[in-house]
Short mmCIF file of C-alpha atoms and ligand atoms in Angstrom, two decimals:
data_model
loop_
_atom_site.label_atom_id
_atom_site.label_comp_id
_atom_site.label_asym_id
_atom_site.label_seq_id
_atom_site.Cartn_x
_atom_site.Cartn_y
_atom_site.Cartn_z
CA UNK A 659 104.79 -46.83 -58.37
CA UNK A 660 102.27 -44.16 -58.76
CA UNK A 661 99.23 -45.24 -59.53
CA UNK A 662 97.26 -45.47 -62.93
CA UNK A 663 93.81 -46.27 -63.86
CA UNK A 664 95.34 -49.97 -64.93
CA UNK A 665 96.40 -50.65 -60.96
CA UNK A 666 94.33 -52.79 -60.22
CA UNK A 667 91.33 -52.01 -57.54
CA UNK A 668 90.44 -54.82 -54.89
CA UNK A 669 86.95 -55.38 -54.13
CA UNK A 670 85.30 -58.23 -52.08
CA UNK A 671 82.01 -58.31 -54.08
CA UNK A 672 81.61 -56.88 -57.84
CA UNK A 673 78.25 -56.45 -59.10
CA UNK A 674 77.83 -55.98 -62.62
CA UNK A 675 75.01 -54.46 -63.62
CA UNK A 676 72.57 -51.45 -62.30
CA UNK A 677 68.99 -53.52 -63.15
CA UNK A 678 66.60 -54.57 -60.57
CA UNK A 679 68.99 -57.23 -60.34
CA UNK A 680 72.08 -55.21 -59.50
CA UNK A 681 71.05 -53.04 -56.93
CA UNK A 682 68.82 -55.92 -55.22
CA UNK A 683 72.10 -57.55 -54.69
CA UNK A 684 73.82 -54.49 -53.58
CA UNK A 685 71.27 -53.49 -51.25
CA UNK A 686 72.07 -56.86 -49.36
CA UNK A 687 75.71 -57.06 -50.17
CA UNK A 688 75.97 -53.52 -48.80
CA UNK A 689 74.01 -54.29 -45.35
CA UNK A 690 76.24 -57.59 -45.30
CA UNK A 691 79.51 -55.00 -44.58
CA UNK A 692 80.75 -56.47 -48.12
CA UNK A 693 81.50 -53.22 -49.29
CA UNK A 694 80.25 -53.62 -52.68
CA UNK A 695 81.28 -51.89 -55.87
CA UNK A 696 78.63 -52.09 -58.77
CA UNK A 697 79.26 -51.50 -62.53
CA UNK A 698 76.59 -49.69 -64.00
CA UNK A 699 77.24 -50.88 -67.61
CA UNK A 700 75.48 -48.63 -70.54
CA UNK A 701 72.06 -49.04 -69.60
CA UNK A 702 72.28 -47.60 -66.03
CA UNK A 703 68.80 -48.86 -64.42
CA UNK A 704 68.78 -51.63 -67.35
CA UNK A 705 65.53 -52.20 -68.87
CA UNK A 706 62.67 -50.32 -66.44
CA UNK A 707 64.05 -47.27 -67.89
CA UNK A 708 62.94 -47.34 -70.96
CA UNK A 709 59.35 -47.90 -70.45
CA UNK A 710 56.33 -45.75 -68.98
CA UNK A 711 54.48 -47.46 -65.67
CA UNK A 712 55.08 -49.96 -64.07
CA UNK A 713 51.93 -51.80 -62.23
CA UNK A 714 53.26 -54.91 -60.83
CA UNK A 715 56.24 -53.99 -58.32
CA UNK A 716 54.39 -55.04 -54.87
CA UNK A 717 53.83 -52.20 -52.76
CA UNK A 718 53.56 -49.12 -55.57
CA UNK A 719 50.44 -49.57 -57.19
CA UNK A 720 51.86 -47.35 -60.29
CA UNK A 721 55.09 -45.72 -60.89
CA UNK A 722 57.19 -45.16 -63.64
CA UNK A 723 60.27 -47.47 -64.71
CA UNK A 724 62.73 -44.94 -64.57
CA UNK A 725 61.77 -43.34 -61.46
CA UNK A 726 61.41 -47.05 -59.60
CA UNK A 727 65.34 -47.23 -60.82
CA UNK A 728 66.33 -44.13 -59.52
CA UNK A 729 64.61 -45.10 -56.32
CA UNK A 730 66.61 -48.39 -56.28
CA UNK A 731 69.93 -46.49 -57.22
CA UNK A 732 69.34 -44.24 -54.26
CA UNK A 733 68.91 -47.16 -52.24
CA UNK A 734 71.90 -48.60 -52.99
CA UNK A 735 73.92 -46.00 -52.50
CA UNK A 736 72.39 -45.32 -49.43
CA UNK A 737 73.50 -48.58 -47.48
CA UNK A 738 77.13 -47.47 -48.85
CA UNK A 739 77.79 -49.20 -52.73
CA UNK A 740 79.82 -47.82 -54.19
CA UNK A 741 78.32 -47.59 -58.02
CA UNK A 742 80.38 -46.91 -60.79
CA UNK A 743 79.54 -44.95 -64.21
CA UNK A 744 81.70 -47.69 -66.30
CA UNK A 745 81.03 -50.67 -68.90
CA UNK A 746 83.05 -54.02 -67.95
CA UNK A 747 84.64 -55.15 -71.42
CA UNK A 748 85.98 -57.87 -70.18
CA UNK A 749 86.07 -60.14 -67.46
CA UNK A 750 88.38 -63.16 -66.48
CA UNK A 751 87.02 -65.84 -64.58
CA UNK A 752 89.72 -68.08 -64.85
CA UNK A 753 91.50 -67.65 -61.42
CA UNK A 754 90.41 -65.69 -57.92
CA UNK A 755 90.35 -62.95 -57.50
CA UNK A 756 88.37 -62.62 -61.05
CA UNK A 757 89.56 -59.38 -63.33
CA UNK A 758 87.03 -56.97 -64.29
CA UNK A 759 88.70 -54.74 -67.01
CA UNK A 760 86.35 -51.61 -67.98
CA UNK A 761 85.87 -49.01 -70.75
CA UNK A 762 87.10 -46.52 -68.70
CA UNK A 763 90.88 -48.27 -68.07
CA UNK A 764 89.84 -49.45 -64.70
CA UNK A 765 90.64 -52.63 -63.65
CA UNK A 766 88.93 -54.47 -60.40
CA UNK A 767 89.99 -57.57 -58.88
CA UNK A 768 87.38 -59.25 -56.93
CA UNK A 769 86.84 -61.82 -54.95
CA UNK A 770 83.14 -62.79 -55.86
CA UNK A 771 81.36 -61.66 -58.74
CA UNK A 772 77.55 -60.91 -59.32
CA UNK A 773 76.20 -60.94 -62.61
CA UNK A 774 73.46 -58.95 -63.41
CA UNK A 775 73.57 -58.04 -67.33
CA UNK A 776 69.85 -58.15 -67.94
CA UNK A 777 69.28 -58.83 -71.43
CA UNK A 778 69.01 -56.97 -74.65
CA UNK A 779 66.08 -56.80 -77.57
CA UNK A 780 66.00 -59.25 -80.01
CA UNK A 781 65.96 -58.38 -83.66
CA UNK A 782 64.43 -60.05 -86.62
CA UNK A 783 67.68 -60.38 -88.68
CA UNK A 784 66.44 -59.24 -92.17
CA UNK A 785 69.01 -56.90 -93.71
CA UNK A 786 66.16 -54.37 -94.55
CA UNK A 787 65.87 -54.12 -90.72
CA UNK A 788 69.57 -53.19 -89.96
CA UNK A 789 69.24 -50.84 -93.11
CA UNK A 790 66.97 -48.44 -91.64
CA UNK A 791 67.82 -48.75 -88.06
CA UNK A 792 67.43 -45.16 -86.79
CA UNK A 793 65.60 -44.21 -89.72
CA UNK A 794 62.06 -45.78 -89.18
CA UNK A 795 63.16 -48.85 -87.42
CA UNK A 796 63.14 -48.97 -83.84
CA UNK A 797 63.16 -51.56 -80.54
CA UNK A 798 62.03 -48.96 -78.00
CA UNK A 799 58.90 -47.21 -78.32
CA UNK A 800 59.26 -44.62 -75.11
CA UNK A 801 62.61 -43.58 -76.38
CA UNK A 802 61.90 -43.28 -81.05
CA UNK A 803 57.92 -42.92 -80.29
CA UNK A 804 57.93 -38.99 -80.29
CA UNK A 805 59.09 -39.13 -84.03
CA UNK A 806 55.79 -40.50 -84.98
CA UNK A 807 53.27 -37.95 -83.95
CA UNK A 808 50.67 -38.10 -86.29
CA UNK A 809 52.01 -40.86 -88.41
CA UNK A 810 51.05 -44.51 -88.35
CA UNK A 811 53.47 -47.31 -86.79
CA UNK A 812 53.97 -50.93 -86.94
CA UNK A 813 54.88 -52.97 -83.74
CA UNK A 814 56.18 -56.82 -84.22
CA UNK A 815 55.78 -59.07 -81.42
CA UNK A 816 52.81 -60.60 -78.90
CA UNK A 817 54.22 -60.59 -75.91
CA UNK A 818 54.02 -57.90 -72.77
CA UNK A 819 56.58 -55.65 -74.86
CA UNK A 820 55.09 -55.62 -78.10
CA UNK A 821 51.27 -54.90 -76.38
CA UNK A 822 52.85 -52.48 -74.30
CA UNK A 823 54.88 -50.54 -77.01
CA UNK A 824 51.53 -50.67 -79.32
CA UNK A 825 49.10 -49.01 -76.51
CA UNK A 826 52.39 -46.55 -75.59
CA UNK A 827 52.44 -45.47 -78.99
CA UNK A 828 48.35 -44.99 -79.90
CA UNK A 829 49.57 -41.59 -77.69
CA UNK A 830 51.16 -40.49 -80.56
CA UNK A 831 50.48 -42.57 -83.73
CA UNK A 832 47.14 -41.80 -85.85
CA UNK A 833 47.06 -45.70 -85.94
CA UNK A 834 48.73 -48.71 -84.95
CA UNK A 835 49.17 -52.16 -86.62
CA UNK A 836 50.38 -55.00 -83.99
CA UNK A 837 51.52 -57.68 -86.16
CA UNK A 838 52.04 -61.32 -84.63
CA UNK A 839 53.09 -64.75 -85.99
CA UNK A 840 50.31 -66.62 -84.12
CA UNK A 841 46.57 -66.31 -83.98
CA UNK A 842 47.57 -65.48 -80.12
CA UNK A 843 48.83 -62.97 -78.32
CA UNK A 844 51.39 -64.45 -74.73
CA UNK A 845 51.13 -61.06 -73.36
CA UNK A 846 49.54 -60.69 -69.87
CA UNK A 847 45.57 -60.75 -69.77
CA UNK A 848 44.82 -57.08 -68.35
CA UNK A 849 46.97 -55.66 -71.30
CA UNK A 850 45.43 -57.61 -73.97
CA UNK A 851 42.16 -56.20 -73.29
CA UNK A 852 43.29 -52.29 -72.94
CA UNK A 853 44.66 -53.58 -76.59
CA UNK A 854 41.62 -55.18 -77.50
CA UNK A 855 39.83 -51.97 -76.45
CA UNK A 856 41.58 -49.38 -78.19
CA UNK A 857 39.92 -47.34 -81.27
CA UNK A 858 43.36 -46.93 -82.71
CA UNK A 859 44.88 -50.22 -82.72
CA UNK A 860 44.48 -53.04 -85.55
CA UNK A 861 45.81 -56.47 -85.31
CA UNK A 862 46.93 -58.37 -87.88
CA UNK A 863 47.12 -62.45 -87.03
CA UNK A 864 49.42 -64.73 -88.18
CA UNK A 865 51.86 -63.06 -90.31
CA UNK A 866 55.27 -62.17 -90.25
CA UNK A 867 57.94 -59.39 -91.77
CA UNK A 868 59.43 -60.14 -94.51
CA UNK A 869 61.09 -57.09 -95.72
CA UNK A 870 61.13 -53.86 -94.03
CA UNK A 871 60.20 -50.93 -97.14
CA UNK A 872 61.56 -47.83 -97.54
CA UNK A 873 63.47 -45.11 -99.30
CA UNK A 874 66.43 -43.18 -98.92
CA UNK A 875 64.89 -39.88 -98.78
CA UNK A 876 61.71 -40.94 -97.24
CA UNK A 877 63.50 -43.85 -94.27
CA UNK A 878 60.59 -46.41 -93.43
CA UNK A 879 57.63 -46.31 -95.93
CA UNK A 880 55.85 -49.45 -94.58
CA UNK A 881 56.36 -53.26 -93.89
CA UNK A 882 56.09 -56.24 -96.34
CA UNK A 883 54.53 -59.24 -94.85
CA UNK A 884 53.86 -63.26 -95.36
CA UNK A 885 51.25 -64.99 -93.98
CA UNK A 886 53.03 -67.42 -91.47
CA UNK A 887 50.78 -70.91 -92.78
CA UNK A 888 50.16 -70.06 -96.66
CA UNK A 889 53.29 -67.83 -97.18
CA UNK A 890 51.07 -65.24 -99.02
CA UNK A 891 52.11 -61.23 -99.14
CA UNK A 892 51.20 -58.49 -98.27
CA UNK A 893 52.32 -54.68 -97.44
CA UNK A 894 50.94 -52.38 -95.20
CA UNK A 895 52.00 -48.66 -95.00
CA UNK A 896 53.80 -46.82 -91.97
CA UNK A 897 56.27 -44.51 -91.14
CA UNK A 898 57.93 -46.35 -88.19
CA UNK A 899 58.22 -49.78 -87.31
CA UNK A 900 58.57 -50.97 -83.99
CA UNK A 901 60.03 -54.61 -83.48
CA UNK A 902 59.21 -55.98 -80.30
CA UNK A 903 60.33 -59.98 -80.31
CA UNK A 904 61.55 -60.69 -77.01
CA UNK A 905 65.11 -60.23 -75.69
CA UNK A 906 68.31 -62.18 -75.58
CA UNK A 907 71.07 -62.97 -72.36
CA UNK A 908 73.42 -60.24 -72.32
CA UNK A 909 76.14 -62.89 -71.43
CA UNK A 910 79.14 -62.31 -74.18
CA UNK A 911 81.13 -61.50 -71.73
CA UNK A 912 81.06 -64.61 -69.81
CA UNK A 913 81.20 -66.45 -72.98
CA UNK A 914 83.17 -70.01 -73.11
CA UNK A 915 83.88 -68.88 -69.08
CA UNK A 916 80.38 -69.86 -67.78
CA UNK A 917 77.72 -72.96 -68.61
CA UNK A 918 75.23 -70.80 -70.36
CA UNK A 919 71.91 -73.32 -72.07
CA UNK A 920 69.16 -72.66 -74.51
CA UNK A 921 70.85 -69.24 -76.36
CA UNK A 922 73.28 -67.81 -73.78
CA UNK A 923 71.31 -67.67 -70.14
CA UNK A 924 73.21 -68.73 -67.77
CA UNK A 925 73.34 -71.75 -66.60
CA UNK A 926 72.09 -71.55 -62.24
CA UNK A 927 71.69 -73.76 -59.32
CA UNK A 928 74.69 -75.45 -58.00
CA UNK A 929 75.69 -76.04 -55.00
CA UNK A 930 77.46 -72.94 -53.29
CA UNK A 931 78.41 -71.50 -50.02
CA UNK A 932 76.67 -74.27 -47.83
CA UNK A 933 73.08 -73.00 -49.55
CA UNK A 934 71.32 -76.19 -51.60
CA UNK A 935 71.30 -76.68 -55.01
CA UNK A 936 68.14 -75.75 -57.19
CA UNK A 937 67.19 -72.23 -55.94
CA UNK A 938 70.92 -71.13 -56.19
CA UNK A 939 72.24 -68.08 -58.17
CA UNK A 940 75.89 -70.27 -57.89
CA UNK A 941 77.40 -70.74 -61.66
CA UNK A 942 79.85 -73.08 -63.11
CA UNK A 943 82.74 -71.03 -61.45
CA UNK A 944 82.73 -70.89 -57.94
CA UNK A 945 82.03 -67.35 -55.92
CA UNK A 946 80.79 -66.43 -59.44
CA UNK A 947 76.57 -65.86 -59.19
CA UNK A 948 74.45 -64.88 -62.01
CA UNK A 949 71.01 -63.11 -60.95
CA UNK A 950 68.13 -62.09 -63.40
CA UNK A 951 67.05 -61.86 -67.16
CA UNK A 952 70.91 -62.88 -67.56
CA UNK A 953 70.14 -66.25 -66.33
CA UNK A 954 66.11 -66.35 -65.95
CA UNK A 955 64.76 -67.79 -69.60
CA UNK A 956 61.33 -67.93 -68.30
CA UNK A 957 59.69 -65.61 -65.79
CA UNK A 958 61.85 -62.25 -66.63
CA UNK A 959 60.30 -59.90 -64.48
CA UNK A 960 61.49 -56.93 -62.22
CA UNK A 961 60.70 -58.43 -58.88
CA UNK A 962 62.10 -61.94 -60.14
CA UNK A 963 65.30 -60.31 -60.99
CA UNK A 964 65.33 -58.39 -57.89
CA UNK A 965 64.55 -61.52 -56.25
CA UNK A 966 67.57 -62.98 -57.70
CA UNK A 967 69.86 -60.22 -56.60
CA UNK A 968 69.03 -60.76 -53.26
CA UNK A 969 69.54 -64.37 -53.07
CA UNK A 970 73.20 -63.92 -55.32
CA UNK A 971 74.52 -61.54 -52.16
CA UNK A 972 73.47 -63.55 -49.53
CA UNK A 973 75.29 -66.46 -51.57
CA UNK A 974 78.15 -64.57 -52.26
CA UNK A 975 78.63 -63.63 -48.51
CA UNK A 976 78.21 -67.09 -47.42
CA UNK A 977 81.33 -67.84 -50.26
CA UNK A 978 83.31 -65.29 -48.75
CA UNK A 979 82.63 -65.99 -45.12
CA UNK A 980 83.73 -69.60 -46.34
CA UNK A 981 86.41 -68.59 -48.09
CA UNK A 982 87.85 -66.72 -45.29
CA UNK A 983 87.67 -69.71 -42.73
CA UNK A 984 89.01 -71.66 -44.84
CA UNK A 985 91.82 -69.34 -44.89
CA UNK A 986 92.24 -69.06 -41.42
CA UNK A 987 92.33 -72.68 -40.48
CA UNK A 988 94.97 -73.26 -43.16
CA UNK A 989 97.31 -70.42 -41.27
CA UNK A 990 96.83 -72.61 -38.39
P1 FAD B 1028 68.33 -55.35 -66.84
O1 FAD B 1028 67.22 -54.51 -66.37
O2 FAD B 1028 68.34 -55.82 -68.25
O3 FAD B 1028 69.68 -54.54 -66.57
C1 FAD B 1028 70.92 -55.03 -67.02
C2 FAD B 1028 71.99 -54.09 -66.55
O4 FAD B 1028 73.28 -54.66 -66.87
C3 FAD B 1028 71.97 -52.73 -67.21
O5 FAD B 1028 72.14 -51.75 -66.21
C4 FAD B 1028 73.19 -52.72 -68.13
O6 FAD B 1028 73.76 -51.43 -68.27
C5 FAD B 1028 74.12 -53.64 -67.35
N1 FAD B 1028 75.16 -54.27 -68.16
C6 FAD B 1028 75.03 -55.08 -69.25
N2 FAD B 1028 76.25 -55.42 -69.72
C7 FAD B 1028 77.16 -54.84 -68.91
C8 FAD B 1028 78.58 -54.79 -68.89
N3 FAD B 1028 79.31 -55.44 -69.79
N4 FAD B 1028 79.19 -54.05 -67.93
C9 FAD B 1028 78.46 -53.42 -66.99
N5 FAD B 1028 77.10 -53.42 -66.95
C10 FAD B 1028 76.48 -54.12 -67.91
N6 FAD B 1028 59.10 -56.28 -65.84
C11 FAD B 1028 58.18 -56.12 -64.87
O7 FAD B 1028 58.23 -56.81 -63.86
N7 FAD B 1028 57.22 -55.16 -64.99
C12 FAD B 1028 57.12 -54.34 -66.06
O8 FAD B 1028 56.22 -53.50 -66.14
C13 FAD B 1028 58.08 -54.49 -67.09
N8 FAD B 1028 58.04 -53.69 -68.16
C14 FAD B 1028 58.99 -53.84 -69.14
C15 FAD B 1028 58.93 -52.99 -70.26
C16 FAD B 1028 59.87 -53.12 -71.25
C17 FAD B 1028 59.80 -52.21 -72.46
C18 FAD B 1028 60.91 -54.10 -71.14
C19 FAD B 1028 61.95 -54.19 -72.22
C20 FAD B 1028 60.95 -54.94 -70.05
C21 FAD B 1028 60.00 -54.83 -69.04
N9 FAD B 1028 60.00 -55.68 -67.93
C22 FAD B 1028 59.07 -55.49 -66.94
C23 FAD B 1028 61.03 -56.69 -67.74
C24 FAD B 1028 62.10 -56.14 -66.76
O9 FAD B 1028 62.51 -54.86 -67.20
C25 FAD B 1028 63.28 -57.09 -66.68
O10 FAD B 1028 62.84 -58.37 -66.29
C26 FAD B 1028 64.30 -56.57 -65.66
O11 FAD B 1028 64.69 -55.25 -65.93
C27 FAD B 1028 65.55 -57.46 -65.64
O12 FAD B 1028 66.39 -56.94 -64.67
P2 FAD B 1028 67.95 -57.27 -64.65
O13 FAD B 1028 68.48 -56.56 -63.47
O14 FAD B 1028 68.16 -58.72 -64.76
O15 FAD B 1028 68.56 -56.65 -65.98
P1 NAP B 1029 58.49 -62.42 -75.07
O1 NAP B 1029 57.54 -62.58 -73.93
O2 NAP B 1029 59.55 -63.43 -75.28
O3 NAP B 1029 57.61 -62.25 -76.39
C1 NAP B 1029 58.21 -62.15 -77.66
C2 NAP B 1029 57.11 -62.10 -78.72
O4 NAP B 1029 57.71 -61.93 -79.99
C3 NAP B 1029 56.29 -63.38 -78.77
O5 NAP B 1029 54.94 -63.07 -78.97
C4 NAP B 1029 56.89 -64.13 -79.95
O6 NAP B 1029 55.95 -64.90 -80.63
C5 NAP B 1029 57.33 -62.99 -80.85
N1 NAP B 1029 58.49 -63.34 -81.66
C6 NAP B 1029 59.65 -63.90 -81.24
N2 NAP B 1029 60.52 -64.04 -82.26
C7 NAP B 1029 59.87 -63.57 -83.36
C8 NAP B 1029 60.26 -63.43 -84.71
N3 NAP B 1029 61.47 -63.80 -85.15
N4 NAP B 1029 59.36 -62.90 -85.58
C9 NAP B 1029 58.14 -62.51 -85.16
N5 NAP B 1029 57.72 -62.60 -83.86
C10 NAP B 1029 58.59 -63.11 -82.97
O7 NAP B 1029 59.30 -61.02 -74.95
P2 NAP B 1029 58.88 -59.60 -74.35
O8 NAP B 1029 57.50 -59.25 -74.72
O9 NAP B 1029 59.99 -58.67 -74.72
O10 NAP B 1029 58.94 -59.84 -72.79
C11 NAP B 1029 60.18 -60.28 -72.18
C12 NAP B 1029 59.94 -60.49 -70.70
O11 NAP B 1029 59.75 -59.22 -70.07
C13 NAP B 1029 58.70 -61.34 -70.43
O12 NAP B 1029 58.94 -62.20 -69.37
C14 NAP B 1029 57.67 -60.31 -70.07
O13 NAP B 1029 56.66 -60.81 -69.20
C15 NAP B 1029 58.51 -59.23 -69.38
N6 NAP B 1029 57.80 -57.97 -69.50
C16 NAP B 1029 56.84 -57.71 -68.57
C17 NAP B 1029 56.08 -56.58 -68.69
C18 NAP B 1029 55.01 -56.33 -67.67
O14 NAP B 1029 54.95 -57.03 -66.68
N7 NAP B 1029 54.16 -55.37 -67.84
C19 NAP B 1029 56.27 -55.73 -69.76
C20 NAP B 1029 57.23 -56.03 -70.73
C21 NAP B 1029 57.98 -57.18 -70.59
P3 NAP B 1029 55.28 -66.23 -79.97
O15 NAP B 1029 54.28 -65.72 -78.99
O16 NAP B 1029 54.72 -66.92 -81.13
O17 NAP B 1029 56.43 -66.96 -79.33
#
């Protein structure tokens, strides 16, 4: 039978996913001889490339997200992935070897699976919001911020997203207004001060959006706020308004499939391929491991999820290399 972008395509290990996470595990995968093959998804390099520098990847003092992803891509490649320009749409866990079916057509069979999704940015849910998404309302100040030069912006949020995305954008805004819910900021120390310090950044405590304003012709006008105790209003006036809230599991596809626990992570630390409980990538499924902000709900980092990566391929190949004997003593 000649052969069509539905035959299937066997692979031992499937990564899915070209974050930190990803291309961690297929840096190890690939000097394991597993022959990986790596799914890129829509995001290729996930979430590092859509911000500026990056200070806290050990070894590089400063570098910039998307070049530190290139870097890692190039690595990857290097020890001989194979990585694929393709989005998995969906993915059955329910027997070995698991199905990978992607946008393309392709179809992979494969007999471990690392999950490395990443996550995705949060939104606030008001319908204002979705109204004028793309037309003053943004979640990524690097990639909207250049349609604000010389206007004034709003960012939402306190974390280490929300500082960063209000000091990226005083580099184009006349002024920027961080709002937060608390009288506290969670982001880390050494950015809260370069926020602190900044001539063009104001801070408004403990409030939060209640309706995104705007017009038609016009797109975002400003924001309409409550304070978060006494429930009182008030607007303030901008052209843009970056929301900046956090980020949530990109796990849909492993829906019902895999434990996931408080919102969609999933669900880590059985006992797989000989290597303890606890610090395990292993999921619900067996020779299925989840690595990253997929699956990490607290620290969320580039070197955690790269971390993670790691320790999901040297799981996986200890799966396998079970798997195999396994096989062997049964042909006995
Ligand atoms: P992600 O980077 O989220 O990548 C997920 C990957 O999965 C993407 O490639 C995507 O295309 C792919 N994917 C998703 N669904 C599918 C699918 N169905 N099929 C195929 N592929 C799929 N951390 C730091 O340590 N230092 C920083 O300075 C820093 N700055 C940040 C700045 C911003 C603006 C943001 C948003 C985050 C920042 N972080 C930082 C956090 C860091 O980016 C994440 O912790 C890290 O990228 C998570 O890596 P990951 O590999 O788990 O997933
Ligand atoms: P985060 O740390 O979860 O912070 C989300 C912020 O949004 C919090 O301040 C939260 O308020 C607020 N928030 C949540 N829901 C809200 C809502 N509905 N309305 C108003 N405000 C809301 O998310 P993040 O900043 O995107 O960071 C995600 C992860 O990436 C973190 O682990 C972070 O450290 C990492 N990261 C690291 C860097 C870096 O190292 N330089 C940069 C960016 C991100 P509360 O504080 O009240 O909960």
């Amino acid at each position: 039978m000649p052969e069509t972008r539905a035959t299937p395509r066997p692979t031992r290990c499937l990564i899915i996913g070209s974050g930190p996470a990803g291309y961690t595990a297929a840096v190890y995968a690939a000097r394991a001889l597993l022959e990986p093959v790596l799914i890129q998804g829509i995001q290729p390099g996930g979430q590092l490339t859509i911000t500026t520098e990056v200070e806290n990847w050990p070894g590089i003092i400063e570098t910039q997200g998307p070049d530190l992803m290139v870097q890692m891509e190039a690595h990857a490649k290097a020890v001989g992935t194979q990585v694929i320009a393709d989005h998995v749409i969906s993915l059955d866990l329910s027997r070995r070897p698991f199905k990978a079916t992607c946008d393309s057509g392709a179809v992979w069979h494969a007999d471990a699976v690392i999950l490395a999704t990443g996550a995705q940015a949060r939104w606030l849910g008001l319908p204002s919001e979705e109204k004028y998404k793309g037309f003053g309302v943004s979640a990524c100040a690097t990639c909207d911020g250049f349609f604000f030069r010389g206007k004034e912006v709003i960012v939402i949020g306190g974390g280490n997203t929300a500082v960063e995305e209000a000091i990226y954008l005083t580099n184009l805004a006349t002024k920027v207004t961080l709002v937060h819910r608390r009288d506290a900021l969670r982001a880390d120390k050494i950015l809260q001060q370069r926020l602190f310090n900044n001539p063009k950044v104001e801070i408004v405590w403990d409030h939060l959006p209640d309706e995104i304003l705007g017009t038609p012709a016009d797109g975002v006008t400003g924001v309409r706020l409550k304070h978060a105790k006494t429930g009182e209003p008030r607007e303030i006036a901008a052209s843009g308004v970056f929301i900046a809230i956090g980020h949530t599991p990109a796990s849909e596809l492993v829906k019902d499939q895999l434990e996931t626990h408080m919102g969609g992570y999933v669900v880590t630390g059985g006992i797989s391929g000989g290597i303890s409980g606890g610090f395990s990538t292993a999921t619900s499924v067996p020779g299925v491991f989840a690595a990253g902000d997929v699956t990490d709900h607290v620290y969320r980092q580039a070197v955690t999820s790269a971390g993670m990566g790691c320790m999901a391929a040297l799981e996986a190949e200890k799966f396998l290399t079970e798997q195999a004997d396994a096989a062997a003593r049964a042909a006995e």
